[in-house]
């Protein structure tokens, strides 16, 4: 069992930046496939960015150019810049022992989410 603990959600003005972090509470092997998803109003949960154990990253279309995913061991981070009101929502950390892809169905472990609010 892998429990994921997210932090970093906050309220910011449009154009601002945030850094989200996620760490597993009980998994000692540095091999997790990890990703950030988000659920914004009116949309299904979607991938923001992910990264495998080799450091190879994947980005959703909305994240390209503004967000950067990184990891240090199994601690996952998401740097978000030039935030827009439409980025507001719940951001979820997800993990899986093997990287099958970056669809929601590819991840079996999920955090509780951290809220990002961007005001105009």
Coordinates of C-alpha atoms in Angstrom, one line a residue:
X1 CA 0.0 0.0 0.0
X2 CA 1.3 3.5 -0.9
X3 CA -0.1 6.5 0.8
X4 CA 0.6 9.8 -0.9
X5 CA 0.8 13.1 0.9
X6 CA 0.4 16.3 -1.1
X7 CA 1.2 19.8 0.0
X8 CA 1.6 23.3 -1.5
X9 CA -1.9 24.2 -2.6
X10 CA -2.9 27.8 -2.0
X11 CA -4.7 30.8 -3.3
X12 CA -2.8 33.1 -5.6
X13 CA -3.4 35.9 -8.1
X14 CA -3.4 35.3 -11.8
X15 CA 0.2 35.3 -13.1
X16 CA 1.5 33.9 -9.8
X17 CA 3.4 30.7 -9.1
X18 CA 3.0 27.7 -6.8
X19 CA 5.0 24.6 -6.0
X20 CA 3.2 21.4 -5.2
X21 CA 4.9 18.5 -3.5
X22 CA 3.9 14.9 -3.0
X23 CA 5.7 12.2 -1.1
X24 CA 4.7 8.6 -0.3
X25 CA 4.5 8.0 3.4
X26 CA 5.5 4.3 3.2
X27 CA 7.4 3.2 0.1
X28 CA 11.1 2.9 0.2
X29 CA 11.9 1.9 -3.4
X30 CA 12.8 4.7 -5.8
X31 CA 10.8 3.2 -8.7
X32 CA 7.4 4.7 -8.6
X33 CA 5.7 6.1 -11.7
X34 CA 4.2 9.4 -10.5
X35 CA 2.0 12.1 -11.8
X36 CA -0.2 15.1 -11.1
X37 CA -3.8 15.1 -12.1
X38 CA -6.3 17.9 -11.6
X39 CA -10.0 18.3 -11.5
X40 CA -11.2 21.7 -12.5
X41 CA -14.9 22.8 -12.6
X42 CA -16.7 21.4 -15.6
X43 CA -14.1 19.0 -16.6
X44 CA -13.1 15.4 -15.9
X45 CA -10.0 14.7 -14.0
X46 CA -7.0 15.2 -16.3
X47 CA -3.3 14.6 -16.3
X48 CA -1.2 17.7 -15.6
X49 CA 2.3 16.1 -15.7
X50 CA 4.0 12.9 -14.9
X51 CA 7.5 11.4 -14.5
X52 CA 8.8 7.9 -14.4
X53 CA 11.7 6.5 -12.3
X54 CA 14.3 7.4 -15.1
X55 CA 13.2 11.1 -15.1
X56 CA 11.4 10.9 -18.3
X57 CA 8.5 13.4 -18.1
X58 CA 5.1 13.7 -19.7
X59 CA 2.9 16.8 -19.9
X60 CA -0.8 17.5 -20.5
X61 CA -1.5 20.1 -23.1
X62 CA -2.4 22.8 -20.6
X63 CA 0.8 22.4 -18.7
X64 CA 3.3 22.7 -21.5
X65 CA 5.4 25.8 -21.2
X66 CA 4.1 26.8 -17.8
X67 CA 4.5 23.8 -15.5
X68 CA 7.5 21.7 -14.7
X69 CA 7.4 18.3 -13.0
X70 CA 10.4 16.9 -11.2
X71 CA 11.3 14.3 -8.7
X72 CA 13.9 13.6 -6.0
X73 CA 13.6 10.0 -5.3
X74 CA 9.9 9.4 -4.7
X75 CA 9.2 13.0 -3.8
X76 CA 7.3 14.5 -6.7
X77 CA 7.1 18.3 -7.3
X78 CA 5.2 20.5 -9.7
X79 CA 6.3 24.0 -10.3
X80 CA 3.5 26.1 -11.8
X81 CA 4.1 29.5 -13.2
X82 CA 1.9 32.1 -14.9
X83 CA -1.2 30.6 -13.3
X84 CA -4.6 31.4 -14.7
X85 CA -8.0 31.3 -13.1
X86 CA -8.8 28.2 -15.2
X87 CA -6.0 26.4 -13.4
X88 CA -8.1 26.5 -10.2
X89 CA -9.2 23.1 -8.9
X90 CA -8.1 20.1 -6.9
X91 CA -4.7 18.7 -7.7
X92 CA -4.0 15.0 -7.0
X93 CA -0.8 13.1 -6.8
X94 CA -0.9 9.6 -8.3
X95 CA 1.5 6.8 -8.3
X96 CA 1.9 3.3 -9.6
X97 CA 4.7 0.7 -9.3
X98 CA 5.0 0.4 -13.1
X99 CA 4.6 3.1 -15.7
X100 CA 1.9 1.9 -18.1
X101 CA 1.0 5.4 -19.3
X102 CA -0.5 8.6 -17.9
X103 CA -4.2 8.0 -18.1
X104 CA -6.2 8.0 -14.9
X105 CA -6.7 4.2 -15.2
X106 CA -2.9 3.7 -15.2
X107 CA -2.6 4.7 -11.5
X108 CA -3.7 2.8 -8.5
X109 CA -2.6 5.1 -5.7
X110 CA -4.0 8.5 -5.1
X111 CA -3.6 11.3 -2.6
X112 CA -6.4 13.2 -1.1
X113 CA -5.7 16.3 -3.2
X114 CA -4.6 19.8 -2.6
X115 CA -6.6 22.8 -3.7
X116 CA -5.3 25.5 -6.0
X117 CA -7.3 28.7 -6.4
X118 CA -6.2 31.4 -8.9
X119 CA -8.1 34.7 -8.8
X120 CA -8.2 37.2 -11.6

